[in-house]
CSV table of C-alpha atoms and ligand atoms in Angstrom, one decimal:
chain,number,residue,atom,x,y,z
Y,12,MET,CA,-67.6,-40.0,68.2
Y,13,THR,CA,-64.3,-40.7,67.0
Y,14,GLN,CA,-61.4,-41.2,69.2
Y,15,SER,CA,-59.0,-38.3,69.1
Y,16,ARG,CA,-55.9,-39.2,68.2
Y,17,ARG,CA,-52.8,-39.9,70.9
Y,18,GLU,CA,-49.3,-38.9,70.4
Y,19,PHE,CA,-46.4,-39.9,71.7
Y,20,LEU,CA,-44.0,-38.0,73.5
Y,21,ARG,CA,-41.2,-36.7,70.6
Y,22,GLY,CA,-37.7,-36.6,71.7
Y,23,SER,CA,-35.5,-38.2,73.8
Y,24,GLY,CA,-35.6,-41.5,71.5
Y,25,ALA,CA,-35.5,-45.2,72.3
Y,26,ALA,CA,-35.2,-45.9,75.6
Y,27,ALA,CA,-32.3,-47.9,76.8
Y,28,LEU,CA,-33.5,-51.3,76.7
Y,29,LEU,CA,-34.5,-54.1,79.6
Y,30,GLY,CA,-30.9,-56.1,80.0
Y,31,ALA,CA,-32.1,-58.1,83.1
Y,32,ALA,CA,-34.6,-60.6,81.4
Y,33,GLY,CA,-32.5,-63.0,81.7
Y,34,GLY,CA,-30.2,-64.4,84.2
Y,35,ILE,CA,-32.0,-64.6,86.7
Y,36,GLY,CA,-32.5,-67.8,88.9
Y,37,VAL,CA,-35.9,-68.4,89.7
Y,38,PRO,CA,-36.5,-71.1,92.9
Y,39,ALA,CA,-37.6,-74.7,92.0
Y,40,LEU,CA,-41.2,-75.6,93.6
Y,41,ALA,CA,-40.9,-78.3,95.9
Y,42,GLY,CA,-42.9,-81.1,94.5
Y,43,GLY,CA,-46.3,-81.3,95.8
Y,44,ASP,CA,-46.6,-77.4,96.4
Y,45,GLU,CA,-50.2,-76.5,95.1
Y,46,ILE,CA,-49.7,-73.2,96.1
Y,47,ILE,CA,-50.5,-70.9,92.9
Y,48,THR,CA,-47.3,-68.6,91.7
Y,49,LEU,CA,-47.4,-65.3,90.5
Y,50,HIS,CA,-44.1,-64.7,89.2
Y,51,ALA,CA,-43.2,-60.8,88.7
Y,52,ARG,CA,-41.2,-60.6,85.3
Y,53,PRO,CA,-40.0,-58.7,82.2
Y,54,GLY,CA,-42.4,-59.3,79.6
Y,55,ALA,CA,-43.7,-57.7,76.5
Y,56,ALA,CA,-47.3,-56.1,75.8
Y,57,ARG,CA,-49.0,-54.9,72.8
Y,58,LEU,CA,-49.9,-51.5,74.1
Y,59,ALA,CA,-49.6,-49.5,71.2
Y,60,PRO,CA,-51.1,-49.6,67.7
Y,61,PRO,CA,-49.6,-52.2,65.9
Y,62,ASP,CA,-47.4,-50.3,63.6
Y,63,TYR,CA,-45.5,-49.7,66.8
Y,64,PRO,CA,-43.2,-52.5,68.6
Y,65,GLU,CA,-44.2,-54.4,71.3
Y,66,THR,CA,-43.7,-52.2,74.7
Y,67,ARG,CA,-41.2,-54.2,76.9
Y,68,ILE,CA,-42.7,-54.2,80.3
Y,69,TRP,CA,-42.4,-55.4,84.1
Y,70,GLY,CA,-45.6,-57.9,85.2
Y,71,TYR,CA,-46.8,-60.2,87.1
Y,72,ASP,CA,-46.8,-63.5,84.7
Y,73,GLY,CA,-45.4,-61.1,82.5
Y,74,MET,CA,-48.6,-60.1,81.2
Y,75,VAL,CA,-50.3,-56.5,81.7
Y,76,PRO,CA,-52.6,-56.0,83.7
Y,77,GLY,CA,-51.4,-58.9,85.7
Y,78,PRO,CA,-54.0,-62.3,86.3
Y,79,THR,CA,-56.8,-61.3,87.3
Y,80,ILE,CA,-57.1,-63.0,91.1
Y,81,ARG,CA,-61.0,-64.1,91.7
Y,82,VAL,CA,-61.9,-65.7,95.0
Y,83,THR,CA,-65.3,-66.0,96.3
Y,84,GLN,CA,-66.1,-63.8,100.2
Y,85,GLY,CA,-64.7,-66.5,102.5
Y,86,GLN,CA,-62.1,-67.9,100.6
Y,87,ARG,CA,-58.1,-67.6,100.9
Y,88,VAL,CA,-55.9,-65.8,98.7
Y,89,ARG,CA,-52.5,-67.9,98.5
Y,90,ARG,CA,-50.0,-67.7,95.9
Y,91,ARG,CA,-46.4,-68.3,95.9
Y,92,PHE,CA,-44.9,-65.1,94.9
Y,93,VAL,CA,-41.8,-65.0,93.0
Y,94,ASN,CA,-39.6,-62.2,91.8
Y,95,ALA,CA,-38.3,-63.0,88.6
Y,96,LEU,CA,-37.2,-59.0,88.6
Y,97,PRO,CA,-33.5,-57.6,88.4
Y,98,GLN,CA,-34.9,-55.3,91.5
Y,99,PRO,CA,-36.2,-56.0,95.4
Y,100,THR,CA,-40.5,-56.2,95.3
Y,101,THR,CA,-43.4,-56.4,97.3
Y,102,VAL,CA,-46.6,-57.3,96.3
Y,103,HIS,CA,-49.3,-55.3,98.1
Y,104,TRP,CA,-53.2,-56.0,98.1
Y,105,HIS,CA,-54.9,-52.6,98.0
Y,106,GLY,CA,-58.0,-52.0,99.4
Y,107,ILE,CA,-58.1,-55.2,101.3
Y,108,ARG,CA,-58.7,-55.3,105.1
Y,109,ILE,CA,-56.0,-58.1,105.2
Y,110,GLU,CA,-53.5,-59.6,108.2
Y,111,ASN,CA,-50.9,-57.2,108.5
Y,112,ALA,CA,-47.8,-59.1,107.8
Y,113,MET,CA,-49.7,-59.8,104.2
Y,114,ASP,CA,-50.0,-56.2,103.3
Y,115,GLY,CA,-46.4,-55.4,101.4
Y,116,ALA,CA,-45.7,-52.5,102.8
Y,117,PRO,CA,-41.6,-52.8,102.8
Y,118,GLU,CA,-41.3,-50.4,105.7
Y,119,LEU,CA,-43.6,-52.2,107.7
Y,120,THR,CA,-44.6,-55.3,107.3
Y,121,GLN,CA,-41.7,-57.4,105.7
Y,122,SER,CA,-38.3,-56.5,103.9
Y,123,PRO,CA,-38.7,-56.2,99.9
Y,124,VAL,CA,-38.4,-59.8,98.2
Y,125,PRO,CA,-34.9,-59.9,96.5
Y,126,PRO,CA,-34.3,-60.6,93.0
Y,127,GLY,CA,-34.3,-64.9,92.8
Y,128,ALA,CA,-36.4,-64.9,95.9
Y,129,ASP,CA,-40.2,-65.8,97.3
Y,130,PHE,CA,-42.4,-65.2,99.6
Y,131,VAL,CA,-46.3,-66.7,100.8
Y,132,TYR,CA,-49.2,-64.1,100.0
Y,133,ASP,CA,-51.8,-66.0,102.2
Y,134,PHE,CA,-54.8,-64.0,103.4
Y,135,ALA,CA,-58.8,-63.8,104.3
Y,136,PRO,CA,-60.4,-61.0,102.2
Y,137,PRO,CA,-63.3,-60.4,104.7
Y,138,ASP,CA,-65.0,-57.9,102.2
Y,139,ALA,CA,-66.2,-58.9,98.7
Y,140,GLY,CA,-65.5,-56.4,96.3
Y,141,THR,CA,-62.8,-54.8,93.7
Y,142,TYR,CA,-59.9,-54.1,95.4
Y,143,TRP,CA,-56.0,-54.8,93.4
Y,144,TYR,CA,-52.6,-55.6,93.8
Y,145,HIS,CA,-49.5,-53.9,92.5
Y,146,SER,CA,-45.4,-53.0,93.6
Y,147,HIS,CA,-45.2,-51.6,96.8
Y,148,HIS,CA,-41.3,-50.9,96.6
Y,149,ARG,CA,-40.0,-48.6,94.0
Y,150,SER,CA,-43.6,-48.3,92.5
Y,151,PHE,CA,-43.1,-44.8,91.3
Y,152,GLU,CA,-40.6,-47.3,88.4
Y,153,GLN,CA,-42.1,-50.9,89.3
Y,154,MET,CA,-45.9,-49.7,89.0
Y,155,ALA,CA,-45.0,-47.3,85.5
Y,156,ARG,CA,-43.9,-50.5,84.0
Y,157,GLY,CA,-46.6,-52.6,84.7
Y,158,LEU,CA,-47.1,-54.3,88.0
Y,159,TYR,CA,-50.4,-54.2,89.2
Y,160,GLY,CA,-53.2,-56.9,88.4
Y,161,ALA,CA,-57.3,-56.8,89.7
Y,162,LEU,CA,-58.3,-59.0,92.8
Y,163,VAL,CA,-61.9,-59.7,93.0
Y,164,ILE,CA,-63.9,-60.9,95.7
Y,165,ASP,CA,-66.8,-62.1,94.8
Y,166,GLU,CA,-70.2,-62.0,96.6
Y,167,PRO,CA,-71.7,-65.6,97.6
Y,168,ILE,CA,-74.5,-64.4,95.8
Y,169,GLY,CA,-74.0,-61.4,93.3
Y,170,PRO,CA,-76.5,-59.2,91.5
Y,171,GLU,CA,-78.2,-59.8,88.5
Y,172,VAL,CA,-76.3,-59.0,85.6
Y,173,ASP,CA,-75.4,-60.3,81.9
Y,174,GLY,CA,-71.8,-59.9,82.3
Y,175,ASP,CA,-69.3,-58.8,84.5
Y,176,GLU,CA,-66.1,-56.9,83.6
Y,177,VAL,CA,-63.0,-55.2,85.1
Y,178,LEU,CA,-61.2,-52.5,83.6
Y,179,LEU,CA,-58.1,-51.3,85.0
Y,180,LEU,CA,-57.6,-47.9,83.5
Y,181,ASP,CA,-53.8,-47.0,83.5
Y,182,ASP,CA,-51.2,-44.3,81.3
Y,183,TRP,CA,-48.1,-44.5,80.5
Y,184,ARG,CA,-45.5,-42.7,79.3
Y,185,LEU,CA,-44.3,-44.2,76.0
Y,186,THR,CA,-41.4,-42.7,73.8
Y,187,ASN,CA,-41.8,-42.7,70.0
Y,188,GLU,CA,-40.7,-46.2,69.7
Y,189,ALA,CA,-43.3,-47.4,72.4
Y,190,GLN,CA,-40.9,-48.2,75.1
Y,191,ILE,CA,-41.3,-47.0,78.6
Y,192,HIS,CA,-39.3,-43.4,79.1
Y,193,GLU,CA,-37.0,-44.2,81.8
Y,194,SER,CA,-37.3,-40.7,83.4
Y,195,PHE,CA,-38.4,-42.3,86.9
Y,196,GLY,CA,-36.6,-40.3,88.9
Y,197,ALA,CA,-37.8,-37.3,87.5
Y,198,LEU,CA,-37.8,-34.1,89.7
Y,199,HIS,CA,-39.9,-32.3,88.0
Y,200,ASP,CA,-43.0,-35.3,88.1
Y,201,TRP,CA,-41.6,-35.8,91.9
Y,202,SER,CA,-42.7,-32.0,93.0
Y,203,HIS,CA,-45.7,-31.7,90.3
Y,204,ALA,CA,-47.9,-33.9,89.7
Y,205,GLY,CA,-46.7,-37.2,89.1
Y,206,ARG,CA,-45.4,-38.7,86.4
Y,207,VAL,CA,-48.4,-38.7,84.0
Y,208,GLY,CA,-48.0,-40.5,80.9
Y,209,ASN,CA,-48.9,-40.2,77.0
Y,210,TRP,CA,-51.0,-43.1,76.2
Y,211,ILE,CA,-54.2,-44.6,77.7
Y,212,THR,CA,-54.6,-48.1,77.9
Y,213,VAL,CA,-57.7,-50.6,79.4
Y,214,ASN,CA,-56.5,-53.7,80.6
Y,215,GLY,CA,-53.6,-53.3,78.9
Y,216,GLU,CA,-55.0,-52.2,75.2
Y,217,GLY,CA,-55.1,-49.0,73.5
Y,218,ALA,CA,-58.5,-49.8,72.1
Y,219,TRP,CA,-60.3,-52.2,74.2
Y,220,SER,CA,-63.8,-53.5,73.3
Y,221,ARG,CA,-66.2,-56.1,73.6
Y,222,GLU,CA,-69.3,-57.0,71.9
Y,223,SER,CA,-72.7,-56.3,74.0
Y,224,ARG,CA,-76.4,-56.0,72.6
Y,225,ARG,CA,-79.2,-53.7,73.2
Y,226,HIS,CA,-80.3,-53.9,77.2
Y,227,GLU,CA,-77.7,-56.1,78.0
Y,228,ARG,CA,-77.2,-55.2,81.6
Y,229,LEU,CA,-73.4,-55.2,83.1
Y,230,ARG,CA,-71.1,-54.9,85.9
Y,231,LEU,CA,-68.3,-52.9,85.3
Y,232,ARG,CA,-65.3,-52.7,87.9
Y,233,LEU,CA,-63.4,-49.8,87.1
Y,234,ALA,CA,-59.8,-49.2,89.0
Y,235,ASN,CA,-57.3,-46.5,87.9
Y,236,ALA,CA,-53.7,-48.2,88.1
Y,237,ALA,CA,-52.0,-44.9,86.9
Y,238,ASN,CA,-49.2,-43.7,88.8
Y,239,ALA,CA,-50.9,-40.0,88.5
Y,240,ARG,CA,-53.2,-39.6,85.9
Y,241,ILE,CA,-57.0,-38.8,87.5
Y,242,PHE,CA,-59.6,-39.8,85.1
Y,243,SER,CA,-62.7,-38.0,84.5
Y,244,LEU,CA,-65.2,-40.0,82.8
Y,245,ALA,CA,-68.7,-40.2,81.7
Y,246,LEU,CA,-70.9,-43.0,80.1
Y,247,GLU,CA,-72.1,-42.5,76.3
Y,248,HIS,CA,-74.9,-44.7,75.0
Y,249,MET,CA,-75.3,-46.6,78.4
Y,250,GLU,CA,-76.8,-45.8,81.2
Y,251,GLY,CA,-76.1,-46.8,85.3
Y,252,TRP,CA,-75.5,-46.4,88.5
Y,253,VAL,CA,-72.5,-46.5,90.9
Y,254,VAL,CA,-72.9,-49.3,93.2
Y,255,ALA,CA,-69.5,-49.6,95.2
Y,256,ARG,CA,-66.3,-47.4,95.1
Y,257,ASP,CA,-63.3,-48.8,96.9
Y,258,GLY,CA,-65.0,-52.2,97.0
Y,259,GLN,CA,-67.7,-51.1,99.3
Y,260,PRO,CA,-71.1,-51.3,98.5
Y,261,LEU,CA,-73.1,-47.7,98.5
Y,262,PRO,CA,-76.1,-48.4,100.8
Y,263,ALA,CA,-78.1,-47.0,97.6
Y,264,PRO,CA,-77.2,-47.3,94.0
Y,265,VAL,CA,-76.3,-43.8,92.9
Y,266,GLU,CA,-77.1,-42.5,89.1
Y,267,ALA,CA,-73.5,-42.3,87.4
Y,268,GLU,CA,-73.2,-39.5,85.4
Y,269,SER,CA,-69.5,-38.1,85.6
Y,270,LEU,CA,-67.6,-40.1,87.6
Y,271,VAL,CA,-63.9,-39.2,89.1
Y,272,LEU,CA,-61.4,-42.1,89.6
Y,273,SER,CA,-58.1,-41.3,91.2
Y,274,PRO,CA,-54.9,-42.9,91.4
Y,275,GLY,CA,-56.2,-45.8,93.4
Y,276,GLU,CA,-59.5,-45.6,93.5
Y,277,ARG,CA,-62.2,-48.4,91.9
Y,278,THR,CA,-65.6,-47.7,91.4
Y,279,ASP,CA,-68.2,-50.2,90.1
Y,280,LEU,CA,-70.7,-49.4,88.0
Y,281,ILE,CA,-74.1,-51.1,86.7
Y,282,VAL,CA,-74.8,-50.0,83.1
Y,283,ASP,CA,-77.2,-50.9,80.5
Y,284,PHE,CA,-76.6,-50.6,77.0
Y,285,VAL,CA,-79.3,-48.1,75.9
Y,286,ALA,CA,-77.8,-47.5,71.9
Y,287,GLY,CA,-79.9,-48.9,68.9
Y,288,ASP,CA,-78.5,-52.1,67.4
Y,289,GLY,CA,-75.2,-51.3,65.3
Y,290,GLU,CA,-74.3,-48.2,67.5
Y,291,GLU,CA,-71.8,-47.9,69.6
Y,292,ALA,CA,-71.7,-47.4,74.0
Y,293,PHE,CA,-68.2,-45.5,75.2
Y,294,LEU,CA,-67.1,-45.2,78.4
Y,295,VAL,CA,-65.3,-42.0,77.7
Y,296,SER,CA,-62.8,-40.3,79.0
Y,297,ARG,CA,-62.8,-36.6,79.4
Y,298,GLU,CA,-59.5,-33.9,79.1
Y,299,ARG,CA,-60.1,-30.3,79.4
Y,300,GLU,CA,-62.5,-29.8,75.7
Y,301,ASP,CA,-60.7,-33.6,74.5
Y,302,SER,CA,-62.5,-36.3,75.1
Y,303,TYR,CA,-61.7,-39.9,73.7
Y,304,ALA,CA,-62.9,-43.7,74.0
Y,305,LEU,CA,-61.4,-45.6,76.4
Y,306,ALA,CA,-63.4,-48.5,76.1
Y,307,ALA,CA,-66.1,-49.0,73.5
Y,308,PHE,CA,-68.9,-51.4,73.4
Y,309,PRO,CA,-70.5,-52.3,69.7
Y,310,LEU,CA,-74.1,-53.3,69.6
Y,311,ARG,CA,-75.0,-56.6,67.7
Y,312,GLY,CA,-78.6,-57.7,68.4
Y,313,THR,CA,-81.1,-56.7,71.4
Y,314,LEU,CA,-80.7,-58.9,74.3
Y,315,ARG,CA,-84.3,-57.6,76.1
Y,316,GLN,CA,-87.2,-55.4,75.0
Y,317,SER,CA,-86.8,-53.0,77.4
Y,318,ARG,CA,-84.5,-52.0,80.7
Y,319,LEU,CA,-84.2,-53.9,83.9
Y,320,PRO,CA,-85.5,-52.0,86.8
Y,321,SER,CA,-82.7,-50.5,89.0
Y,322,PRO,CA,-80.5,-52.3,90.5
Y,323,ALA,CA,-80.7,-53.6,94.7
Y,324,PRO,CA,-77.8,-52.2,96.2
Y,325,LEU,CA,-74.8,-54.9,97.1
Y,326,PRO,CA,-74.7,-56.2,100.3
Y,327,ALA,CA,-73.0,-54.7,102.7
Y,328,ASN,CA,-69.6,-56.1,104.1
Y,329,PRO,CA,-68.6,-56.7,107.7
Y,330,VAL,CA,-67.2,-53.4,108.3
Y,331,PRO,CA,-67.5,-52.2,112.2
Y,332,ALA,CA,-69.8,-49.3,112.6
Y,333,LEU,CA,-68.3,-45.9,113.8
Y,334,GLY,CA,-67.8,-45.6,117.2
Y,335,ASP,CA,-68.8,-42.1,119.3
Y,336,LEU,CA,-67.6,-39.6,116.8
Y,337,ALA,CA,-67.6,-37.1,120.0
Y,338,THR,CA,-64.8,-39.3,122.5
Y,339,ALA,CA,-63.0,-40.2,119.1
Y,340,ARG,CA,-59.2,-39.9,119.3
Y,341,ARG,CA,-58.2,-37.4,116.9
Y,342,ALA,CA,-55.4,-36.7,114.8
Y,343,THR,CA,-54.5,-34.0,112.1
Y,344,LEU,CA,-51.8,-34.5,109.4
Y,345,ARG,CA,-50.7,-31.3,107.5
Y,346,MET,CA,-49.7,-31.9,104.2
Y,347,GLU,CA,-47.0,-29.1,102.5
Y,348,GLY,CA,-44.6,-29.0,99.5
Y,349,GLY,CA,-44.2,-29.6,96.1
Y,350,ALA,CA,-43.4,-26.8,93.6
Y,351,MET,CA,-45.3,-23.3,93.9
Y,352,GLY,CA,-46.0,-24.9,98.0
Y,353,GLY,CA,-43.6,-22.6,99.2
Y,354,LEU,CA,-42.3,-25.0,101.9
Y,355,ARG,CA,-39.1,-23.5,103.3
Y,356,GLN,CA,-37.7,-26.3,105.5
Y,357,ALA,CA,-38.5,-29.7,106.6
Y,358,MET,CA,-36.8,-32.1,108.7
Y,359,LEU,CA,-34.8,-34.9,107.3
Y,360,GLY,CA,-32.8,-37.5,109.3
Y,361,GLY,CA,-33.3,-35.7,112.5
Y,362,ARG,CA,-32.3,-32.6,110.9
Y,363,MET,CA,-34.2,-29.3,110.0
Y,364,MET,CA,-32.9,-28.7,106.0
Y,365,GLU,CA,-33.6,-25.8,104.0
Y,366,LEU,CA,-35.6,-26.5,100.8
Y,367,ARG,CA,-32.4,-26.5,98.5
Y,368,ASP,CA,-31.2,-29.5,100.9
Y,369,LEU,CA,-34.6,-31.3,100.5
Y,370,VAL,CA,-34.7,-31.4,96.9
Y,371,GLU,CA,-30.6,-32.3,96.7
Y,372,GLN,CA,-32.2,-35.3,98.5
Y,373,GLY,CA,-35.1,-35.8,95.9
Y,374,ARG,CA,-37.5,-35.1,99.1
Y,375,VAL,CA,-39.9,-32.3,98.1
Y,376,TRP,CA,-43.1,-32.9,100.1
Y,377,ALA,CA,-43.8,-33.1,103.9
Y,378,PHE,CA,-46.1,-34.3,106.2
Y,379,ASN,CA,-46.8,-32.3,109.8
Y,380,GLY,CA,-42.9,-31.1,108.8
Y,381,LEU,CA,-41.3,-34.6,108.2
Y,382,ALA,CA,-39.9,-35.5,104.9
Y,383,GLU,CA,-39.5,-38.8,105.5
Y,384,MET,CA,-41.4,-41.3,107.3
Y,385,PRO,CA,-41.8,-40.7,110.7
Y,386,GLU,CA,-39.6,-43.1,113.5
Y,387,GLU,CA,-42.8,-42.8,115.5
Y,388,PRO,CA,-46.3,-43.4,114.2
Y,389,LEU,CA,-48.7,-40.3,113.3
Y,390,PHE,CA,-51.3,-41.9,115.8
Y,391,ALA,CA,-51.2,-45.0,118.0
Y,392,ALA,CA,-54.8,-46.0,118.8
Y,393,GLY,CA,-56.4,-49.2,121.0
Y,394,LEU,CA,-57.5,-51.9,119.3
Y,395,GLY,CA,-61.3,-51.1,117.9
Y,396,GLU,CA,-61.1,-47.4,119.2
Y,397,THR,CA,-62.3,-44.7,116.3
Y,398,VAL,CA,-60.4,-42.5,114.9
Y,399,ARG,CA,-61.0,-39.2,113.2
Y,400,LEU,CA,-58.1,-37.9,111.4
Y,401,THR,CA,-58.3,-34.4,109.5
Y,402,MET,CA,-56.2,-34.1,106.7
Y,403,VAL,CA,-55.0,-30.8,105.3
Y,404,ASN,CA,-54.0,-30.2,101.7
Y,405,ALA,CA,-51.8,-27.4,102.2
Y,406,THR,CA,-50.3,-27.9,98.9
Y,407,ALA,CA,-50.9,-26.5,95.1
Y,408,TRP,CA,-51.7,-30.1,93.9
Y,409,PRO,CA,-54.3,-32.7,94.5
Y,410,HIS,CA,-53.4,-36.2,96.2
Y,411,SER,CA,-55.0,-39.6,96.5
Y,412,MET,CA,-54.7,-40.4,99.5
Y,413,HIS,CA,-55.1,-44.1,100.6
Y,414,LEU,CA,-54.9,-45.4,104.3
Y,415,HIS,CA,-53.7,-49.2,104.7
Y,416,GLY,CA,-55.9,-51.8,106.1
Y,417,HIS,CA,-58.9,-50.4,107.1
Y,418,HIS,CA,-61.6,-48.4,105.2
Y,419,PHE,CA,-62.8,-44.7,106.3
Y,420,ARG,CA,-65.7,-42.6,105.8
Y,421,VAL,CA,-65.8,-39.1,105.1
Y,422,ILE,CA,-67.3,-36.9,107.4
Y,423,GLY,CA,-69.4,-34.1,105.8
Y,424,SER,CA,-69.8,-30.8,106.9
Y,425,ASP,CA,-73.4,-31.7,108.5
Y,426,GLY,CA,-71.2,-34.0,110.7
Y,427,ALA,CA,-72.0,-37.4,109.1
Y,428,PRO,CA,-70.1,-39.8,108.1
Y,429,GLY,CA,-70.3,-40.6,104.1
Y,430,PRO,CA,-69.8,-43.8,102.1
Y,431,LEU,CA,-66.9,-45.9,102.8
Y,432,ARG,CA,-63.6,-45.3,101.5
Y,433,ASP,CA,-59.8,-46.6,101.4
Y,434,THR,CA,-58.6,-43.4,98.9
Y,435,LEU,CA,-59.5,-40.2,98.7
Y,436,LEU,CA,-58.8,-37.5,96.3
Y,437,MET,CA,-58.3,-34.2,98.0
Y,438,ASP,CA,-58.1,-30.9,95.7
Y,439,ARG,CA,-55.7,-28.1,96.6
Y,440,ASP,CA,-56.0,-26.4,99.5
Y,441,GLU,CA,-58.7,-29.0,100.9
Y,442,GLU,CA,-59.6,-30.3,104.1
Y,443,ALA,CA,-60.9,-33.9,104.7
Y,444,GLU,CA,-61.7,-35.2,108.3
Y,445,ILE,CA,-62.0,-39.4,107.7
Y,446,ALA,CA,-62.6,-41.6,110.7
Y,447,PHE,CA,-62.4,-45.4,111.1
Y,448,VAL,CA,-62.7,-48.3,113.5
Y,449,ALA,CA,-59.0,-48.6,114.0
Y,450,ASP,CA,-59.7,-52.8,114.4
Y,451,ASN,CA,-57.0,-54.3,112.4
Y,452,PRO,CA,-53.4,-54.7,114.8
Y,453,GLY,CA,-50.6,-53.9,113.1
Y,454,ASP,CA,-48.2,-50.8,111.5
Y,455,TRP,CA,-50.2,-49.3,108.5
Y,456,LEU,CA,-49.0,-46.8,106.1
Y,457,LEU,CA,-50.9,-43.8,104.9
Y,458,HIS,CA,-49.3,-42.2,101.6
Y,459,CYS,CA,-50.2,-40.2,98.6
Y,460,HIS,CA,-51.0,-43.1,96.3
Y,461,VAL,CA,-48.9,-40.7,93.1
Y,462,PRO,CA,-45.5,-42.8,94.2
Y,463,GLU,CA,-43.8,-39.6,93.1
Y,464,HIS,CA,-45.4,-38.0,95.7
Y,465,SER,CA,-44.8,-40.4,98.3
Y,466,VAL,CA,-41.2,-41.1,97.7
Y,467,ALA,CA,-40.7,-37.6,97.9
Y,468,GLY,CA,-42.3,-37.4,101.3
Y,469,MET,CA,-45.5,-37.8,101.4
Y,470,LYS,CA,-46.1,-41.0,103.2
Y,471,THR,CA,-46.4,-41.7,107.5
Y,472,TRP,CA,-47.6,-44.9,109.2
Y,473,PHE,CA,-50.2,-45.5,112.2
Y,474,ARG,CA,-50.5,-48.2,114.3
Y,475,VAL,CA,-53.2,-50.2,115.9
Y,476,ALA,CA,-52.3,-52.1,119.3
F,690,C2O,CU1,-52.3,-49.1,96.5
F,690,C2O,CU2,-49.9,-48.6,99.9
F,690,C2O,O1,-51.0,-48.7,98.2
F,691,CU,CU1,-49.9,-36.5,96.0
């Protein structure tokens, strides 16, 4: 199998260089302070092949991805976050059922950390699993520049595997000089599929690979850190099971065939390499007729003579069971707008506005007729109350809907709740009903994870008190 050629966007030339790398004061730490720091700052990364220059990025600790943050379930995560970017920013810990004040949601839980300032993030993740962290301010620019990293919470006793790899998938929009294309506010992206890139990386590499052995068993933690690309994935010369989605274990492992990973989503796999010694196994991305290797596992030697038996399910996390669905609080979210969406008008700044005026304000989507964060919550739930939320995608585009602070279950057509999720891909014209226990007090976001969509109107919030 060969990797198809991936071409850089032509035209538009090299982007303006980031002039802001220097000159920002970083506060000194007090002596004896043992909190690990996490700096958001400009850096450079070798995203493209060696015959291209390095790419100037913004990254946590100047890297793409940022450092993997890893603790065992029950331990705290503490970081003194220092903003050495030329813009304010926040850090969001995606999928963690976190204390509200640590959620990094600028509109709701904290003001953005100004350049040169710091903020201490300190929380105890209740659940084991695969999570990630990313910028939650101007994310349409800041995530596209590389501000994300993996957050892994290990089970006290994990599954039996020979290795454990995090694979952070991203796509970049690069110029033909391999620099980040500065088209962040492009209305076409905002009103269509979002900022889809032209260069794909895994863990910041264009050709990620790991030497492996026949019948070796790995846990692969996949996360989609791209702004907008929806990955369709397949396995070649490896076979395995999906054991968790969005950090939360499936009650029983499900054989992995083709997988869809929308922005923000994670999937944990347990895979065995079944190719012969000297062959290669691949994680493959499929796009129309094209398919290409995202990650390669060249097999060197044999670890054991036959495959291991199917894995046991991962231990469940302490997520509360749903209450009675018949008496649950109900709410509805209707998603409208975007190109070919037929949106005529929506509320903005307390006024009903015609589409043309909305577009001028960069608002092209609406939730329940509002093209901005509402002043009132979408719903207010009592602490511990079960909520049923119907979401209607009345647009011509798929959206990756993400709920903060909680995991939910999709109610199937038979009325049965599915596995726990924190992010849900909704196709055009699709309707879905989710249910969750509102057990985490505070004000929480619900938004499309494509930042070009959320900044242009696809964002709301709910209250748990
Ligand atoms: Cu991963 Cu509100 O975001
Ligand atoms: Cu969207």
